[in-house]
Amino acid sequence: TQVAKQTLVFHRIKTDQDALIRGHTIRINALQALRDNVGKTCNEKFHMYLARRGHLGQLRVDHDQELVTIQVKVKGASDPNAAWVKDLKQLSGGERSYTTVAFLLALGQWSESSFRCLDEFDVFMDAINRRIAVETLLENALELPDKQYVLLTPQDIQAVEDARKQLQYKKNIEIPNSFVKTVKMQPARS
């Protein structure tokens, strides 16, 4: 009878262990599916944001190697002969700045932070890239009303108003002036 009791205890423990192993396997598979979805969604968003400038983009996340790989094909949407750029240092300053904005926005949807802060994100951009970048940021802010965006720039802030008007026209919506608050800082003292 002692052997029978110990056998019963063993089987109960074994049943619990098997249930824990099954639960662990289910959770690991769910985590892998989530990681794959995050990578896929980031890639799609990155590509979408770059397409606004006529560029093509690929963002690959290798969780095992803890590596993010970015490739950009400048004007790739209109030039089939354009080459993929793997070293972002080969991009012009404006192209690199816009690619960085696209990357941050693609990743941003997975961040639980209430704030999105970009400092001098447009410093190397020409007026057209600046307007499109700000328009993209404003559109992202409209899509995520629970987030607050803080954009710091030494550039002319007229691009913000131009982007707001362009977005209103494109989306056929009204964006109130209060949606965007601009503060012009005084020059630093010498």
mmCIF file of C-alpha atoms in Angstrom, residues 1-151:
data_model
loop_
_atom_site.group_PDB
_atom_site.id
_atom_site.type_symbol
_atom_site.label_atom_id
_atom_site.label_comp_id
_atom_site.label_asym_id
_atom_site.label_seq_id
_atom_site.Cartn_x
_atom_site.Cartn_y
_atom_site.Cartn_z
ATOM 1 C CA THR A 1 0.000 0.000 0.000
ATOM 2 C CA GLN A 2 2.904 2.374 0.631
ATOM 3 C CA VAL A 3 4.108 1.700 -2.943
ATOM 4 C CA ALA A 4 0.596 2.352 -4.268
ATOM 5 C CA LYS A 5 0.426 5.701 -2.394
ATOM 6 C CA GLN A 6 3.849 6.748 -3.688
ATOM 7 C CA THR A 7 2.869 5.702 -7.219
ATOM 8 C CA LEU A 8 -0.289 7.832 -6.978
ATOM 9 C CA VAL A 9 1.734 10.823 -5.735
ATOM 10 C CA PHE A 10 4.234 10.284 -8.546
ATOM 11 C CA HIS A 11 1.456 10.214 -11.173
ATOM 12 C CA ARG A 12 -0.085 13.406 -9.777
ATOM 13 C CA ILE A 13 3.281 15.154 -9.894
ATOM 14 C CA LYS A 14 3.922 13.802 -13.388
ATOM 15 C CA THR A 15 0.476 15.035 -14.541
ATOM 16 C CA ASP A 16 1.202 18.503 -13.119
ATOM 17 C CA GLN A 17 4.649 18.516 -14.710
ATOM 18 C CA ASP A 18 3.219 17.523 -18.105
ATOM 19 C CA ALA A 19 0.595 20.289 -17.824
ATOM 20 C CA LEU A 20 3.316 22.831 -16.983
ATOM 21 C CA ILE A 21 5.423 21.696 -19.932
ATOM 22 C CA ARG A 22 2.430 21.939 -22.294
ATOM 23 C CA GLY A 23 1.580 25.408 -20.930
ATOM 24 C CA HIS A 24 5.186 26.507 -21.320
ATOM 25 C CA THR A 25 5.293 25.257 -24.919
ATOM 26 C CA ILE A 26 2.047 27.091 -25.739
ATOM 27 C CA ARG A 27 3.422 30.313 -24.270
ATOM 28 C CA ILE A 28 6.749 29.998 -26.092
ATOM 29 C CA ASN A 29 4.886 29.455 -29.386
ATOM 30 C CA ALA A 30 2.651 32.462 -28.669
ATOM 31 C CA LEU A 31 5.719 34.576 -27.903
ATOM 32 C CA GLN A 32 7.349 33.491 -31.167
ATOM 33 C CA ALA A 33 4.167 34.355 -33.083
ATOM 34 C CA LEU A 34 4.077 37.774 -31.399
ATOM 35 C CA ARG A 35 7.752 38.416 -32.211
ATOM 36 C CA ASP A 36 7.170 37.424 -35.836
ATOM 37 C CA ASN A 37 4.129 39.709 -35.999
ATOM 38 C CA VAL A 38 6.072 42.639 -34.538
ATOM 39 C CA GLY A 39 8.819 42.199 -37.140
ATOM 40 C CA LYS A 40 6.347 41.837 -40.007
ATOM 41 C CA THR A 41 4.271 44.823 -38.925
ATOM 42 C CA CYS A 42 7.361 47.013 -38.416
ATOM 43 C CA ASN A 43 8.599 46.079 -41.890
ATOM 44 C CA GLU A 44 5.231 46.927 -43.463
ATOM 45 C CA LYS A 45 5.012 50.279 -41.665
ATOM 46 C CA PHE A 46 8.638 51.133 -42.492
ATOM 47 C CA HIS A 47 8.006 50.352 -46.162
ATOM 48 C CA MET A 48 4.783 52.414 -46.117
ATOM 49 C CA TYR A 49 6.478 55.468 -44.609
ATOM 50 C CA LEU A 50 9.386 55.317 -47.066
ATOM 51 C CA ALA A 51 6.959 54.937 -49.968
ATOM 52 C CA ARG A 52 5.724 58.461 -49.229
ATOM 53 C CA ARG A 53 9.048 59.677 -50.618
ATOM 54 C CA GLY A 54 9.076 57.160 -53.473
ATOM 55 C CA HIS A 55 11.618 54.973 -51.683
ATOM 56 C CA LEU A 56 11.416 51.270 -50.951
ATOM 57 C CA GLY A 57 12.427 49.903 -47.585
ATOM 58 C CA GLN A 58 12.957 46.642 -45.783
ATOM 59 C CA LEU A 59 13.339 46.210 -42.062
ATOM 60 C CA ARG A 60 14.244 42.750 -40.805
ATOM 61 C CA VAL A 61 14.308 41.780 -37.150
ATOM 62 C CA ASP A 62 16.388 38.770 -36.139
ATOM 63 C CA HIS A 63 15.444 38.106 -32.532
ATOM 64 C CA ASP A 64 17.892 35.237 -32.141
ATOM 65 C CA GLN A 65 20.852 37.384 -33.197
ATOM 66 C CA GLU A 66 19.320 40.515 -31.608
ATOM 67 C CA LEU A 67 19.850 42.338 -34.895
ATOM 68 C CA VAL A 68 17.800 44.782 -36.940
ATOM 69 C CA THR A 69 18.746 45.093 -40.604
ATOM 70 C CA ILE A 70 17.565 48.043 -42.682
ATOM 71 C CA GLN A 71 17.760 48.364 -46.458
ATOM 72 C CA VAL A 72 16.586 51.318 -48.523
ATOM 73 C CA LYS A 73 16.157 51.677 -52.260
ATOM 74 C CA VAL A 74 16.118 55.430 -52.921
ATOM 75 C CA LYS A 75 13.527 56.314 -55.566
ATOM 76 C CA GLY A 76 13.113 52.550 -55.956
ATOM 77 C CA ALA A 77 9.385 52.893 -56.625
ATOM 78 C CA SER A 78 10.076 54.787 -59.846
ATOM 79 C CA ASP A 79 13.537 53.472 -60.774
ATOM 80 C CA PRO A 80 13.745 49.686 -61.198
ATOM 81 C CA ASN A 81 17.534 49.958 -61.582
ATOM 82 C CA ALA A 82 18.029 51.596 -58.191
ATOM 83 C CA ALA A 83 20.264 49.570 -55.893
ATOM 84 C CA TRP A 84 19.469 48.540 -52.338
ATOM 85 C CA VAL A 85 21.518 50.514 -49.827
ATOM 86 C CA LYS A 86 22.488 48.411 -46.818
ATOM 87 C CA ASP A 87 24.910 50.863 -45.233
ATOM 88 C CA LEU A 88 22.793 53.892 -44.353
ATOM 89 C CA LYS A 89 25.912 56.067 -44.320
ATOM 90 C CA GLN A 90 25.673 55.929 -48.126
ATOM 91 C CA LEU A 91 22.414 57.879 -48.026
ATOM 92 C CA SER A 92 22.384 61.657 -48.172
ATOM 93 C CA GLY A 93 21.788 63.451 -44.891
ATOM 94 C CA GLY A 94 18.146 64.163 -45.740
ATOM 95 C CA GLU A 95 17.497 60.604 -46.918
ATOM 96 C CA ARG A 96 19.071 59.229 -43.750
ATOM 97 C CA SER A 97 17.048 61.613 -41.570
ATOM 98 C CA TYR A 98 13.791 60.627 -43.291
ATOM 99 C CA THR A 99 14.710 56.929 -43.026
ATOM 100 C CA THR A 100 15.291 57.433 -39.297
ATOM 101 C CA VAL A 101 11.848 59.026 -38.901
ATOM 102 C CA ALA A 102 10.285 56.101 -40.814
ATOM 103 C CA PHE A 103 12.165 53.614 -38.612
ATOM 104 C CA LEU A 104 11.135 55.321 -35.364
ATOM 105 C CA LEU A 105 7.495 55.507 -36.399
ATOM 106 C CA ALA A 106 7.495 51.855 -37.475
ATOM 107 C CA LEU A 107 8.866 50.810 -34.082
ATOM 108 C CA GLY A 108 6.837 53.365 -32.149
ATOM 109 C CA GLN A 109 3.548 51.538 -32.350
ATOM 110 C CA TRP A 110 5.053 48.805 -30.174
ATOM 111 C CA SER A 111 6.287 51.231 -27.537
ATOM 112 C CA GLU A 112 4.052 51.798 -24.537
ATOM 113 C CA SER A 113 5.561 55.196 -23.818
ATOM 114 C CA SER A 114 3.069 58.058 -23.967
ATOM 115 C CA PHE A 115 5.663 60.364 -25.473
ATOM 116 C CA ARG A 116 7.439 60.478 -28.822
ATOM 117 C CA CYS A 117 10.393 62.880 -28.767
ATOM 118 C CA LEU A 118 12.485 63.702 -31.811
ATOM 119 C CA ASP A 119 15.358 66.146 -31.544
ATOM 120 C CA GLU A 120 16.608 67.791 -34.736
ATOM 121 C CA PHE A 121 15.022 65.028 -36.813
ATOM 122 C CA ASP A 122 14.894 67.319 -39.859
ATOM 123 C CA VAL A 123 18.260 69.038 -39.631
ATOM 124 C CA PHE A 124 19.598 67.604 -42.920
ATOM 125 C CA MET A 125 16.289 67.618 -44.808
ATOM 126 C CA ASP A 126 15.345 69.923 -47.629
ATOM 127 C CA ALA A 127 11.982 71.725 -47.484
ATOM 128 C CA ILE A 128 10.071 68.967 -49.299
ATOM 129 C CA ASN A 129 11.436 66.154 -47.130
ATOM 130 C CA ARG A 130 10.804 68.258 -44.031
ATOM 131 C CA ARG A 131 7.159 68.899 -44.979
ATOM 132 C CA ILE A 132 6.560 65.218 -45.773
ATOM 133 C CA ALA A 133 8.281 64.103 -42.559
ATOM 134 C CA VAL A 134 6.232 66.511 -40.448
ATOM 135 C CA GLU A 135 3.071 65.515 -42.334
ATOM 136 C CA THR A 136 3.845 61.863 -41.591
ATOM 137 C CA LEU A 137 4.425 62.672 -37.914
ATOM 138 C CA LEU A 138 1.159 64.625 -37.716
ATOM 139 C CA GLU A 139 -0.749 61.796 -39.372
ATOM 140 C CA ASN A 140 0.804 59.351 -36.921
ATOM 141 C CA ALA A 141 -0.243 61.627 -34.058
ATOM 142 C CA LEU A 142 -3.815 61.643 -35.392
ATOM 143 C CA GLU A 143 -3.803 57.832 -35.546
ATOM 144 C CA LEU A 144 -2.459 57.555 -31.981
ATOM 145 C CA PRO A 145 -4.326 60.229 -30.011
ATOM 146 C CA ASP A 146 -3.117 58.795 -26.698
ATOM 147 C CA LYS A 147 0.484 59.718 -27.571
ATOM 148 C CA GLN A 148 2.104 63.112 -27.262
ATOM 149 C CA TYR A 149 4.753 64.215 -29.748
ATOM 150 C CA VAL A 150 7.567 66.595 -28.942
ATOM 151 C CA LEU A 151 9.540 67.712 -31.980
#
